CSV table of C-alpha atoms and ligand atoms in Angstrom, one decimal:
chain,number,residue,atom,x,y,z
A,1,ALA,CA,1.4,-18.9,-9.2
A,2,ALA,CA,3.0,-18.9,-5.7
A,3,ASP,CA,6.5,-18.6,-7.9
A,4,LYS,CA,5.7,-15.2,-9.0
A,5,ILE,CA,5.9,-13.9,-5.6
A,6,ASP,CA,9.2,-15.4,-5.3
A,7,THR,CA,10.2,-13.8,-8.5
A,8,ILE,CA,8.9,-10.5,-7.2
A,9,VAL,CA,11.2,-11.0,-3.5
A,10,SER,CA,14.3,-11.8,-5.7
A,11,LEU,CA,13.9,-8.8,-8.3
A,12,SER,CA,13.2,-6.8,-5.3
A,13,LYS,CA,16.5,-8.1,-3.7
A,14,ARG,CA,18.6,-7.8,-6.6
A,15,ARG,CA,17.3,-4.5,-7.5
A,16,GLY,CA,16.9,-2.5,-4.5
A,17,PHE,CA,13.1,-2.5,-4.1
A,18,VAL,CA,13.0,-4.4,-0.9
A,19,TYR,CA,15.8,-6.1,1.2
A,20,PRO,CA,15.6,-8.6,4.3
A,21,CYS,CA,15.4,-6.3,7.3
A,22,SER,CA,19.0,-6.8,9.6
A,23,GLU,CA,20.4,-9.5,7.1
A,24,ILE,CA,23.5,-8.6,8.0
A,25,TYR,CA,23.0,-10.4,11.5
A,26,GLY,CA,21.1,-13.0,9.8
A,27,GLY,CA,17.7,-11.4,9.1
A,28,GLN,CA,14.7,-10.3,11.6
A,29,ARG,CA,11.8,-12.9,10.7
A,30,ALA,CA,9.1,-11.1,8.3
A,31,ALA,CA,10.4,-7.8,8.4
A,32,TRP,CA,11.8,-5.7,5.6
A,33,ASP,CA,13.5,-2.8,4.5
A,34,TYR,CA,12.7,-0.7,1.3
A,35,GLY,CA,15.9,0.3,-1.1
A,36,PRO,CA,16.3,3.0,-3.0
A,37,LEU,CA,14.0,1.9,-6.1
A,38,GLY,CA,11.5,0.9,-3.1
A,39,VAL,CA,11.3,3.6,-1.2
A,40,GLU,CA,10.6,6.2,-4.3
A,41,LEU,CA,7.8,3.6,-5.5
A,42,LYS,CA,6.6,3.6,-2.0
A,43,GLU,CA,6.5,7.2,-1.7
A,44,ASN,CA,4.8,7.7,-5.1
A,45,ILE,CA,2.3,5.5,-4.3
A,46,LYS,CA,1.2,7.4,-0.9
A,47,ARG,CA,1.8,10.8,-3.0
A,48,GLN,CA,-0.9,9.5,-5.3
A,49,TRP,CA,-3.5,8.5,-2.5
A,50,TRP,CA,-2.5,11.9,-1.0
A,51,ARG,CA,-3.7,13.4,-4.2
A,52,TYR,CA,-6.8,11.5,-4.8
A,53,MET,CA,-8.3,11.5,-1.1
A,54,VAL,CA,-7.2,15.0,0.0
A,55,THR,CA,-5.6,17.5,-2.0
A,56,SER,CA,-7.9,17.4,-5.1
A,57,ARG,CA,-11.1,17.2,-2.9
A,58,ASP,CA,-12.9,20.3,-1.3
A,59,ASP,CA,-14.0,18.2,1.6
A,60,VAL,CA,-11.0,16.1,3.1
A,61,VAL,CA,-7.9,17.2,4.8
A,62,GLY,CA,-5.0,15.6,6.5
A,63,ILE,CA,-3.2,15.6,9.5
A,64,ASP,CA,-0.4,13.7,10.8
A,65,SER,CA,-0.4,12.6,14.4
A,66,SER,CA,1.7,10.7,17.4
A,67,VAL,CA,1.9,6.9,16.7
A,68,ILE,CA,2.2,7.0,20.8
A,69,LEU,CA,-1.0,8.2,21.9
A,70,ALA,CA,-2.7,8.4,25.6
A,71,SER,CA,-2.8,4.9,26.6
A,72,GLU,CA,-6.6,6.0,27.4
A,73,VAL,CA,-6.9,6.1,24.0
A,74,TRP,CA,-6.7,2.5,23.4
A,75,VAL,CA,-8.9,1.6,26.3
A,76,ALA,CA,-11.6,3.5,24.7
A,77,SER,CA,-11.6,2.4,21.5
A,78,GLY,CA,-12.2,-0.6,22.4
A,79,HIS,CA,-8.2,-2.1,21.2
A,80,VAL,CA,-7.3,-2.9,24.9
A,81,ALA,CA,-10.3,-5.1,25.4
A,82,THR,CA,-11.1,-6.9,22.0
A,83,PHE,CA,-8.0,-6.1,19.4
A,84,THR,CA,-6.9,-10.1,20.3
A,85,ASP,CA,-6.1,-12.9,18.2
A,86,PRO,CA,-7.1,-16.4,18.8
A,87,LEU,CA,-3.9,-18.2,19.1
A,88,THR,CA,-3.4,-21.8,18.4
A,89,GLU,CA,0.4,-23.8,18.2
A,90,CYS,CA,0.5,-27.4,16.2
A,91,THR,CA,1.1,-30.1,18.5
A,92,SER,CA,3.1,-31.7,16.3
A,93,CYS,CA,5.8,-28.7,15.3
A,94,HIS,CA,5.3,-26.2,17.5
A,95,LYS,CA,4.5,-23.7,15.3
A,96,ARG,CA,2.3,-20.9,16.6
A,97,PHE,CA,-0.8,-19.5,14.1
A,98,ARG,CA,-3.7,-17.4,13.9
A,99,ALA,CA,-6.5,-19.7,13.7
A,100,ASP,CA,-8.9,-17.3,12.3
A,101,HIS,CA,-5.6,-17.0,9.4
A,102,LEU,CA,-5.8,-20.9,9.4
A,103,GLU,CA,-9.7,-21.2,8.5
A,104,GLU,CA,-9.4,-18.7,6.1
A,105,ALA,CA,-6.9,-20.2,4.0
A,106,TYR,CA,-8.8,-23.5,4.6
A,107,GLU,CA,-11.4,-21.3,3.0
A,108,ALA,CA,-9.5,-20.0,0.1
A,109,LYS,CA,-8.8,-23.2,-1.2
A,110,HIS,CA,-11.8,-25.1,-0.6
A,111,GLY,CA,-14.4,-22.5,-1.3
A,112,ARG,CA,-15.8,-23.8,2.4
A,113,LEU,CA,-15.2,-22.9,5.8
A,114,PRO,CA,-13.5,-26.3,7.3
A,115,ALA,CA,-16.8,-28.0,9.0
A,116,ALA,CA,-15.0,-29.7,12.1
A,117,GLY,CA,-13.1,-26.5,12.9
A,118,LEU,CA,-9.0,-26.7,13.3
A,119,SER,CA,-9.6,-30.5,13.3
A,120,ASP,CA,-9.5,-30.3,9.5
A,121,VAL,CA,-6.8,-28.3,8.9
A,122,ASN,CA,-3.6,-29.5,8.1
A,123,CYS,CA,-0.6,-27.7,9.8
A,124,PRO,CA,1.0,-25.2,7.1
A,125,ASN,CA,4.1,-26.3,8.6
A,126,CYS,CA,4.8,-29.6,9.1
A,127,GLY,CA,1.5,-30.7,6.7
A,128,VAL,CA,0.1,-33.0,9.8
A,129,LYS,CA,-3.6,-32.5,10.3
A,130,GLY,CA,-5.8,-31.3,12.7
A,131,GLN,CA,-3.1,-31.2,15.9
A,132,PHE,CA,-3.9,-27.6,17.0
A,133,THR,CA,-4.5,-26.5,20.9
A,134,GLU,CA,-7.1,-24.6,21.9
A,135,PRO,CA,-7.0,-21.2,20.5
A,136,LYS,CA,-6.2,-19.0,23.0
A,137,GLN,CA,-6.9,-14.8,22.9
A,138,PHE,CA,-3.3,-12.4,22.0
A,139,SER,CA,-2.9,-8.8,22.6
A,140,GLY,CA,-2.4,-7.8,18.9
A,141,LEU,CA,-1.0,-4.5,20.6
A,142,LEU,CA,2.7,-4.1,20.6
A,143,SER,CA,3.6,-1.5,23.9
A,144,THR,CA,6.5,-0.3,25.3
A,145,HIS,CA,7.2,1.6,28.3
A,146,LEU,CA,7.5,5.6,28.7
A,147,GLY,CA,10.0,7.3,31.2
A,148,PRO,CA,12.4,5.7,33.8
A,149,THR,CA,10.5,3.1,35.3
A,150,GLN,CA,9.2,-0.2,34.1
A,151,ASP,CA,6.0,-0.3,36.0
A,152,SER,CA,2.3,-0.6,34.8
A,153,GLY,CA,1.6,3.0,34.8
A,154,SER,CA,4.1,3.7,32.4
A,155,VAL,CA,2.7,1.4,29.6
A,156,ALA,CA,2.1,3.2,26.1
A,157,TYR,CA,1.0,1.3,23.0
A,158,LEU,CA,2.1,1.6,19.3
A,159,ARG,CA,-0.7,2.6,17.4
A,160,PRO,CA,-2.2,-0.4,15.4
A,161,GLU,CA,-4.2,1.8,13.3
A,162,THR,CA,-4.0,5.6,12.4
A,163,ALA,CA,-7.5,5.9,12.7
A,164,GLN,CA,-7.6,7.0,16.5
A,165,GLY,CA,-5.3,9.6,16.0
A,166,ILE,CA,-7.8,11.1,13.5
A,167,PHE,CA,-10.6,10.7,15.9
A,168,THR,CA,-9.1,12.3,19.3
A,169,ASN,CA,-8.1,15.3,17.2
A,170,PHE,CA,-11.9,15.3,15.3
A,171,ALA,CA,-13.1,18.4,17.0
A,172,GLN,CA,-10.1,20.7,16.6
A,173,VAL,CA,-9.6,19.8,13.0
A,174,GLN,CA,-13.4,20.4,12.5
A,175,GLN,CA,-13.1,23.5,13.8
A,176,THR,CA,-9.9,25.1,13.0
A,177,SER,CA,-10.2,24.0,9.1
A,178,ARG,CA,-14.0,25.3,9.5
A,179,ARG,CA,-15.0,22.0,7.6
A,180,LYS,CA,-19.1,20.8,7.9
A,181,PRO,CA,-19.9,17.2,7.8
A,182,PRO,CA,-19.7,15.9,5.0
A,183,PHE,CA,-16.2,16.2,5.6
A,184,GLY,CA,-13.0,13.8,5.8
A,185,ILE,CA,-9.9,13.5,8.0
A,186,ALA,CA,-6.7,11.8,6.1
A,187,GLN,CA,-3.3,10.3,7.6
A,188,MET,CA,-0.6,8.2,6.4
A,189,GLY,CA,2.0,6.7,8.7
A,190,LYS,CA,3.1,3.8,10.4
A,191,SER,CA,1.1,1.1,12.7
A,192,PHE,CA,2.3,-1.9,14.6
A,193,ARG,CA,0.6,-5.0,15.2
A,194,ASN,CA,1.9,-8.3,17.0
A,195,GLU,CA,1.3,-10.0,14.2
A,196,ILE,CA,1.5,-13.9,15.1
A,197,THR,CA,1.8,-15.3,11.4
A,198,PRO,CA,3.9,-12.6,9.9
A,199,GLY,CA,4.9,-13.5,6.3
A,200,ASN,CA,4.2,-13.4,2.5
A,201,PHE,CA,6.9,-11.0,2.2
A,202,ILE,CA,5.7,-7.1,2.6
A,203,PHE,CA,1.7,-8.2,3.1
A,204,ARG,CA,2.0,-8.7,6.5
A,205,THR,CA,4.7,-7.3,8.8
A,206,ARG,CA,4.8,-6.4,12.4
A,207,GLU,CA,5.3,-2.6,11.7
A,208,PHE,CA,3.6,-0.9,8.1
A,209,GLU,CA,2.4,1.9,6.7
A,210,GLN,CA,-1.3,2.8,6.5
A,211,MET,CA,-3.3,5.2,4.4
A,212,GLU,CA,-6.5,6.0,6.2
A,213,MET,CA,-9.3,8.2,6.1
A,214,GLU,CA,-12.2,9.1,8.0
A,215,PHE,CA,-15.4,10.3,6.5
A,216,PHE,CA,-17.7,12.0,9.0
A,217,VAL,CA,-21.5,12.2,8.0
A,218,LYS,CA,-24.7,12.6,9.1
A,219,PRO,CA,-26.3,9.2,10.8
A,220,GLY,CA,-28.6,7.9,8.0
A,221,GLU,CA,-26.8,9.4,5.5
A,222,ASP,CA,-24.3,7.0,6.1
A,223,GLU,CA,-25.1,3.8,3.8
A,224,LYS,CA,-25.2,6.1,0.7
A,225,TRP,CA,-21.7,7.5,2.1
A,226,HIS,CA,-20.2,3.9,2.2
A,227,GLU,CA,-21.2,3.0,-1.4
A,228,TYR,CA,-19.5,6.3,-2.6
A,229,TRP,CA,-16.2,5.5,-1.0
A,230,MET,CA,-15.9,1.7,-1.9
A,231,GLU,CA,-16.5,3.1,-5.8
A,232,GLN,CA,-13.8,5.7,-5.3
A,233,ARG,CA,-11.2,3.7,-3.8
A,234,TRP,CA,-12.0,0.7,-6.3
A,235,ASN,CA,-11.6,3.5,-9.2
A,236,TRP,CA,-8.3,4.9,-7.4
A,237,TYR,CA,-6.8,1.1,-8.1
A,238,THR,CA,-7.9,0.8,-11.6
A,239,GLY,CA,-6.9,4.3,-12.4
A,240,LEU,CA,-3.4,3.4,-11.7
A,241,GLY,CA,-3.7,0.3,-14.0
A,242,LEU,CA,-4.5,-2.1,-11.3
A,243,ARG,CA,-6.3,-5.0,-13.4
A,244,GLU,CA,-9.8,-5.7,-12.5
A,245,GLU,CA,-9.7,-9.4,-13.1
A,246,ASN,CA,-7.4,-9.4,-10.1
A,247,MET,CA,-9.9,-7.4,-8.1
A,248,ARG,CA,-12.4,-8.5,-5.9
A,249,TRP,CA,-15.0,-7.3,-3.2
A,250,TYR,CA,-15.4,-9.1,-0.3
A,251,GLU,CA,-18.4,-8.3,2.3
A,252,HIS,CA,-17.7,-9.4,5.5
A,253,PRO,CA,-20.2,-12.0,7.6
A,254,ALA,CA,-22.3,-10.0,10.2
A,255,GLU,CA,-20.6,-12.8,12.8
A,256,LYS,CA,-17.1,-11.4,11.6
A,257,LEU,CA,-17.6,-8.2,11.7
A,258,SER,CA,-15.2,-5.9,14.0
A,259,HIS,CA,-16.4,-4.7,16.8
A,260,TYR,CA,-17.1,-1.3,15.5
A,261,SER,CA,-18.7,-1.9,12.3
A,262,LYS,CA,-22.0,-2.4,11.1
A,263,ARG,CA,-20.6,-2.9,7.4
A,264,THR,CA,-17.3,-3.4,5.9
A,265,ALA,CA,-16.1,-4.3,2.6
A,266,ASP,CA,-12.4,-5.4,1.4
A,267,ILE,CA,-11.1,-5.0,-2.0
A,268,GLU,CA,-9.2,-7.8,-2.2
A,269,TYR,CA,-6.1,-9.0,-4.7
A,270,ARG,CA,-5.6,-12.1,-6.3
A,271,PHE,CA,-1.7,-12.2,-4.9
A,272,ARG,CA,-1.5,-16.1,-5.3
A,273,PHE,CA,0.2,-16.8,-2.2
A,274,GLY,CA,1.2,-20.7,-1.8
A,275,GLY,CA,-2.0,-20.7,0.9
A,276,GLY,CA,-4.5,-18.9,-1.0
A,277,GLU,CA,-5.5,-16.9,-3.8
A,278,TRP,CA,-7.2,-13.7,-2.6
A,279,GLY,CA,-5.8,-11.1,-0.1
A,280,GLU,CA,-7.1,-8.1,1.7
A,281,LEU,CA,-5.9,-5.0,0.0
A,282,GLU,CA,-7.9,-2.4,2.1
A,283,GLY,CA,-10.8,-2.3,3.7
A,284,VAL,CA,-14.0,0.4,3.8
A,285,ALA,CA,-15.7,0.4,6.7
A,286,ASN,CA,-18.8,2.0,8.4
A,287,ARG,CA,-17.7,2.5,11.8
A,288,THR,CA,-21.0,4.2,12.9
A,289,ASP,CA,-20.5,6.9,15.7
A,290,TYR,CA,-18.8,4.1,17.7
A,291,ASP,CA,-15.4,5.8,18.3
A,292,LEU,CA,-16.6,9.5,18.8
A,293,SER,CA,-19.5,8.1,21.2
A,294,SER,CA,-16.6,6.3,23.1
A,295,HIS,CA,-14.1,9.0,23.5
A,296,SER,CA,-16.7,11.7,24.0
A,297,LYS,CA,-17.9,9.3,27.1
A,298,ALA,CA,-14.3,8.4,28.3
A,299,SER,CA,-12.8,11.6,28.1
A,300,GLY,CA,-15.8,13.5,28.7
A,301,GLN,CA,-15.3,16.0,25.9
A,302,ASP,CA,-18.4,16.5,23.6
A,303,LEU,CA,-17.1,15.2,20.2
A,304,SER,CA,-20.9,15.6,18.8
A,305,TYR,CA,-21.8,18.2,16.3
A,306,PHE,CA,-24.4,21.1,16.1
A,307,ASP,CA,-25.7,21.1,12.6
A,308,GLN,CA,-26.7,24.8,12.5
A,309,GLU,CA,-29.1,24.4,9.4
A,310,ALA,CA,-31.5,21.9,10.9
A,311,GLY,CA,-31.3,23.0,14.7
A,312,GLU,CA,-29.9,19.6,15.8
A,313,ARG,CA,-26.8,17.9,17.7
A,314,TRP,CA,-25.3,14.7,16.6
A,315,THR,CA,-22.6,12.2,16.8
A,316,PRO,CA,-21.3,11.8,12.8
A,317,TYR,CA,-21.2,8.4,11.2
A,318,VAL,CA,-17.9,7.4,10.1
A,319,ILE,CA,-17.0,5.7,6.8
A,320,GLU,CA,-13.4,4.5,6.7
A,321,PRO,CA,-11.1,3.4,3.7
A,322,ALA,CA,-8.0,2.1,5.4
A,323,ALA,CA,-5.2,0.8,3.1
A,324,GLY,CA,-1.8,-0.9,3.3
A,325,VAL,CA,1.2,0.9,1.7
A,326,GLY,CA,3.1,-2.1,1.4
A,327,ARG,CA,0.3,-4.5,0.3
A,328,THR,CA,-0.7,-1.9,-2.3
A,329,MET,CA,2.7,-1.8,-3.7
A,330,LEU,CA,3.3,-5.7,-3.6
A,331,ALA,CA,-0.1,-5.5,-5.3
A,332,PHE,CA,1.2,-2.9,-8.1
A,333,MET,CA,4.4,-5.2,-8.8
A,334,LEU,CA,2.6,-8.4,-9.5
A,335,ASP,CA,0.3,-6.9,-11.2
A,336,ALA,CA,3.0,-4.8,-13.8
A,337,TYR,CA,5.0,-7.9,-13.7
A,338,THR,CA,5.1,-9.2,-17.0
A,339,GLU,CA,7.5,-11.3,-19.6
A,340,ASP,CA,7.7,-10.9,-23.3
A,341,GLU,CA,10.3,-11.2,-25.8
A,342,ALA,CA,12.8,-8.5,-27.4
A,343,PRO,CA,15.4,-9.2,-29.9
A,344,ASN,CA,18.6,-8.8,-28.5
A,345,ALA,CA,21.8,-7.0,-30.0
A,346,LYS,CA,22.3,-10.0,-32.8
A,347,GLY,CA,18.7,-10.1,-33.3
A,348,LYS,CA,17.7,-12.8,-31.7
A,349,MET,CA,14.5,-13.0,-29.8
A,350,GLU,CA,15.6,-13.0,-25.9
A,351,LYS,CA,13.0,-13.1,-22.6
A,352,ARG,CA,12.4,-9.3,-21.7
A,353,VAL,CA,11.2,-8.5,-18.0
A,354,VAL,CA,8.9,-5.5,-17.7
A,355,MET,CA,7.4,-3.8,-14.9
A,356,ARG,CA,4.3,-2.3,-16.8
A,357,LEU,CA,3.7,0.4,-14.2
A,358,ASP,CA,1.8,3.4,-14.1
A,359,PRO,CA,4.4,6.3,-14.6
A,360,ARG,CA,3.2,8.0,-12.0
A,361,LEU,CA,4.2,4.9,-9.6
A,362,SER,CA,7.6,4.2,-11.6
A,363,PRO,CA,10.6,4.8,-9.3
A,364,VAL,CA,12.7,6.2,-12.4
A,365,LYS,CA,10.9,8.2,-14.9
A,366,VAL,CA,13.5,8.6,-17.3
A,367,ALA,CA,16.7,7.3,-18.1
A,368,VAL,CA,19.8,8.7,-20.1
A,369,LEU,CA,22.0,6.8,-21.5
A,370,PRO,CA,24.9,7.5,-23.9
A,371,LEU,CA,25.3,4.8,-26.2
A,372,SER,CA,28.3,3.8,-25.1
A,373,ARG,CA,31.1,5.5,-22.4
A,374,ASN,CA,33.0,7.9,-24.6
A,375,PRO,CA,35.0,11.0,-23.9
A,376,GLN,CA,32.3,12.9,-25.9
A,377,LEU,CA,28.7,11.0,-25.0
A,378,SER,CA,28.9,10.7,-21.6
A,379,PRO,CA,29.6,14.3,-20.4
A,380,LYS,CA,26.7,15.3,-23.4
A,381,ALA,CA,24.0,12.9,-21.8
A,382,LYS,CA,25.3,14.0,-17.7
A,383,GLY,CA,24.6,17.1,-18.9
A,384,LEU,CA,21.0,16.3,-19.8
A,385,ALA,CA,20.8,13.9,-16.9
A,386,ASP,CA,21.0,17.2,-14.9
A,387,THR,CA,18.7,19.0,-16.7
A,388,LEU,CA,16.0,16.6,-16.4
A,389,ARG,CA,16.6,15.9,-12.9
A,390,LYS,CA,15.1,19.1,-11.8
A,391,HIS,CA,11.6,17.6,-12.7
A,392,TRP,CA,12.3,13.9,-12.5
A,393,ASN,CA,13.7,11.5,-10.9
A,394,ILE,CA,16.5,10.2,-13.7
A,395,GLU,CA,19.2,7.2,-13.8
A,396,PHE,CA,22.1,8.0,-15.5
A,397,ASP,CA,24.0,4.9,-16.4
A,398,ASP,CA,26.9,4.0,-19.2
A,399,ALA,CA,28.1,0.9,-18.1
A,400,GLY,CA,27.7,-2.2,-20.4
A,401,ALA,CA,26.2,-3.2,-23.9
A,402,ILE,CA,23.0,-0.5,-24.6
A,403,GLY,CA,20.6,-3.3,-24.7
A,404,ARG,CA,21.4,-4.8,-21.5
A,405,ARG,CA,20.9,-1.1,-19.9
A,406,TYR,CA,17.2,-1.0,-21.6
A,407,ARG,CA,16.6,-4.4,-19.9
A,408,ARG,CA,17.5,-3.2,-16.9
A,409,GLN,CA,15.2,-0.4,-17.1
A,410,ASP,CA,12.5,-2.0,-18.5
A,411,GLU,CA,12.8,-4.6,-15.5
A,412,ILE,CA,12.6,-1.3,-12.8
A,413,GLY,CA,9.3,0.0,-14.7
A,414,THR,CA,11.1,3.3,-16.1
A,415,PRO,CA,8.8,4.5,-18.4
A,416,PHE,CA,11.3,6.4,-21.0
A,417,CYS,CA,15.1,5.8,-22.0
A,418,VAL,CA,16.8,8.7,-23.9
A,419,THR,CA,20.0,7.5,-25.4
A,420,VAL,CA,22.8,10.1,-26.6
A,421,ASP,CA,24.6,9.2,-29.5
A,422,PHE,CA,27.3,10.0,-32.0
A,423,ASP,CA,24.5,11.4,-34.0
A,424,THR,CA,23.1,13.5,-31.5
A,425,LEU,CA,26.9,15.4,-31.6
A,426,ASP,CA,25.9,16.6,-34.8
A,427,ASP,CA,21.8,17.0,-34.9
A,428,ASP,CA,20.9,18.0,-31.1
A,429,ALA,CA,18.6,15.1,-30.8
A,430,VAL,CA,18.3,12.2,-29.0
A,431,THR,CA,16.7,8.4,-29.3
A,432,VAL,CA,13.7,8.1,-26.9
A,433,ARG,CA,12.3,4.3,-26.5
A,434,GLU,CA,9.1,4.2,-24.7
A,435,ARG,CA,9.1,0.6,-22.6
A,436,ASP,CA,6.0,-1.1,-23.3
A,437,THR,CA,6.2,-0.7,-26.9
A,438,MET,CA,10.1,-0.4,-27.4
A,439,LYS,CA,9.2,2.1,-29.9
A,440,GLN,CA,12.0,4.6,-30.7
A,441,GLU,CA,11.1,8.0,-31.7
A,442,ARG,CA,14.1,10.7,-32.5
A,443,VAL,CA,13.3,14.5,-30.5
A,444,SER,CA,15.1,17.5,-30.5
A,445,LEU,CA,17.2,18.2,-27.6
A,446,ASP,CA,15.5,21.8,-27.5
A,447,GLN,CA,12.0,20.0,-27.4
A,448,ILE,CA,12.8,16.8,-24.8
A,449,GLU,CA,11.8,18.2,-22.0
A,450,SER,CA,8.4,19.4,-23.0
A,451,TYR,CA,8.1,15.9,-24.8
A,452,LEU,CA,8.5,14.3,-21.6
A,453,ALA,CA,6.4,16.4,-19.7
A,454,ALA,CA,3.8,15.6,-21.7
A,455,ARG,CA,4.3,12.3,-21.2
A,456,LEU,CA,4.7,12.0,-17.5
A,457,ILE,CA,1.8,13.3,-16.0
A,458,GLY,CA,0.8,13.5,-12.0
B,1,ATP,P1,-5.6,-8.8,7.8
B,1,ATP,O1,-7.6,-9.3,8.0
B,1,ATP,O2,-5.6,-8.9,6.9
B,1,ATP,O3,-5.4,-8.9,9.2
B,1,ATP,P2,-7.1,-6.5,9.0
B,1,ATP,O4,-8.5,-6.6,8.2
B,1,ATP,O5,-6.8,-6.2,10.1
B,1,ATP,O6,-6.1,-7.2,7.9
B,1,ATP,P3,-7.5,-3.8,8.7
B,1,ATP,O7,-7.6,-3.6,10.4
B,1,ATP,O8,-9.0,-3.5,8.3
B,1,ATP,O9,-6.9,-4.8,8.3
B,1,ATP,O10,-6.5,-2.7,8.2
B,1,ATP,C1,-6.2,-2.0,7.1
B,1,ATP,C2,-5.3,-2.2,6.3
B,1,ATP,O11,-4.0,-2.3,6.8
B,1,ATP,C3,-5.4,-3.5,5.6
B,1,ATP,O12,-6.3,-3.9,4.4
B,1,ATP,C4,-4.5,-3.5,5.2
B,1,ATP,O13,-3.9,-3.1,4.1
B,1,ATP,C5,-3.7,-3.0,6.1
B,1,ATP,N1,-2.7,-3.9,7.0
B,1,ATP,C6,-3.0,-4.4,8.1
B,1,ATP,N2,-2.3,-4.6,8.8
B,1,ATP,C7,-1.1,-5.3,8.3
B,1,ATP,C8,0.2,-5.7,8.7
B,1,ATP,N3,0.1,-6.4,9.5
B,1,ATP,N4,1.0,-5.4,7.5
B,1,ATP,C9,0.8,-5.3,6.7
B,1,ATP,N5,-0.3,-4.1,5.8
B,1,ATP,C10,-1.6,-4.3,7.2
């Protein structure tokens, strides 16, 4: 339900995952800052993506290109001409919306597009039906000026996708890394879009991070590779614990395809926003040879590939899985959030919030907790925390009742709590408590690193 999002938003703020941006000045609408736990979760997601897509494979390499590219790039890519959104305004409350988003929300709710277009749609802000202006095209590119003057010659765009930095470097990467198609180039980083209706927490923001990979293949082999990457991407999410019942494929109908695409299929997640059940998590597109051909033509540099075996020259087709870091993080948090019951100190059952994150994603891997704040227990536990910190992100906490400290760790998804108690001083062993089952096990201190290492892989 929509209130689960609200729960995640407030948990995120309370525990330091995500804060509203510039809040001391009243906040910047629909912009968010990642706190100490959020940055760990986000970096873990990116690390897992990079491993899966790049370093665990022989046929994909990475790059990190500039955010601001030559303006010509965005002309050749088609973004200056076609990266526009249809903007409409409700004449009753004067709030602006993307016309296509209004129609999509209607479709998500009613299972079909509004028959009479926007005149069937209620304003999401004031509820009045059908009072929208004729949609006008509005550029999605954010621009700035470089240099001392602000004339039209100094205009520069902040990239709306990381992909173009890959296309412009295609020939260099191909030659220096000595790869032949089929091979891919991956990149993660910030992108910027002048979204008219940002919102739904970190789902849609104007500044966001993407994880994209362009896979270059021989024309004719593109459809097969498209299927391959669709399967790989699905498996990445499910492999990290996202539940299949909350995922589905959405195939873009031909009339809604982007200007460069032959086929696009999105992985959607059941975000359950107020306005609709499903939202795009990632798009897997067949971009054909559109980008390399456009850049060849516009730059005068030949970006085709000479296939020595076949003795022929061709421009590679490109399969692109493109994901958003914020959306992925939100999906993992929503999916992992559960409430169950656990006995409190007096044995009474109480509500327990557990973030059942895959340990590879958990921001804190192990919490080290002395049973109570005590001159003997605390230093011993601190010493253990320092030892474990060499391998993992560790939290040390000796404030308050042990039960409450367990709850705090459950809520942020910490897979293991290690408790140092008075017996530890005699037997040199600690109690390890596992998050999901709450099972406790006694482990000797000389075994604790290998015990945890066996359970915290990746
Ligand atoms: P939407 O239809 O939701 O606007 P899109 O189809 O324009 O998304 P793509 O161009 O396919 O998105 O971008 C690839 C991925 O980048 C998206 O699946 C999403 O995860 C992420 N993304 C795109 N725009 C935003 C945004 N404004 N905020 C956060 N993430 C975004």
